[in-house]
């Protein structure tokens, strides 16, 4: 930084922005890190089975894997189309 | 039994080879017989940084394939007779690196050396995975820059899940942070991630900060590891790192700007 810089308008600080972007990104990527590698295939196969009985969209099924100190939880959430059940749309299976 | 150190980062161009050459030289200068191995098959550069490119006859892949003995391939450093270099192959395909082959070479080196420094290629492909697989310690080289910090975090995930120690359920690889190309003035101006910012995300044991320094380029021009340039800040920073790694107590330096009033006024050069 030279004398001239003192007379220029101060530049916006970009480091805090970098840090914020990183924190969000890293938290997101870490949540995927410990997931078992079979999850995408499991999701695909479950979808195929469900489609034998109900016509659901590709994105109607979500598979989440969570881990804490005591247990690992696999949460499968399937959203059925509206006409099948007007009230309860979700089926949750915990393992 | 040797201690195996991997110098890794995920991202390219952050200073892995510079660091590998410097710390291997530093360990050897402190009296520890050290081997440094280039895992970047097809893109070898460690030989250039250590100034032994014209003495390469056999390489790592030749040893793995049984085409040369380890003693034939190892190059003794011209500046320090306790430092040996095992260059990567420049012509072979990366596929020639096998876990079994690398394991054999490391086992054989372990009998004779105190430290083995594995200079990892960038990326998360085979060469990088094999460089870290057998490691006891990992030096994670990171620039204060978002893509480098992100890639380092990714490497930490791989270190904790894909190493031999992880597979065997042994004590995990000891991970250290080396923050390179650090510019305290830019940090002060809010233009660069600070040490604290990086540590808030990576939370590693800090082995040292290497300030941005012109001496790194001049050292590589000459083929002399920058740690031998004892007058340069980068050379001193690497010397501190080697001492800290060996358990000596060295306070951290180069975190704050040390420019004086006049250089601030007139834009002094480093």
Coordinates of C-alpha atoms in Angstrom, one line a residue, chain A residues 1-4 6 11-16 18-19 21-23 25-26 29-30 33, chain B residues 146 149-150 153-154 157 189-193 197 200-202 259 263-267:
Chain A
X1 CA 0.0 0.0 0.0
X2 CA 1.5 3.3 -1.0
X3 CA 0.8 6.9 -0.1
X4 CA -1.5 7.3 -3.1
X6 CA -4.7 6.5 1.1
X11 CA -11.9 -0.8 -1.8
X12 CA -14.6 -3.2 -0.6
X13 CA -13.3 -6.0 1.6
X14 CA -13.7 -9.3 -0.2
X15 CA -12.1 -11.7 2.3
X16 CA -15.2 -11.8 4.5
X18 CA -14.8 -15.5 0.5
X19 CA -15.0 -16.8 4.0
X21 CA -19.0 -18.6 0.7
X22 CA -16.5 -21.2 1.8
X23 CA -18.3 -21.9 5.1
X25 CA -19.9 -24.7 0.6
X26 CA -17.7 -26.7 3.0
X29 CA -19.8 -30.9 1.0
X30 CA -19.0 -32.4 4.4
X33 CA -18.8 -37.0 2.7
Chain B
X146 CA -11.2 -20.2 -1.6
X149 CA -9.2 -24.2 1.1
X150 CA -12.1 -26.1 -0.4
X153 CA -11.0 -29.8 3.0
X154 CA -11.8 -32.5 0.4
X157 CA -11.9 -36.3 3.9
X189 CA -6.6 -4.9 3.9
X190 CA -9.3 -7.5 3.9
X191 CA -8.3 -8.8 0.5
X192 CA -7.1 -12.2 1.5
X193 CA -8.4 -14.9 3.9
X197 CA -10.4 -17.6 8.6
X200 CA -12.1 -21.7 11.3
X201 CA -12.8 -24.0 8.3
X202 CA -10.0 -26.5 8.4
X259 CA 6.7 -3.3 7.0
X263 CA 7.7 1.4 3.1
X264 CA 4.0 1.7 3.8
X265 CA 4.2 5.3 2.6
X266 CA 6.1 4.5 -0.5
X267 CA 4.9 1.0 -1.3

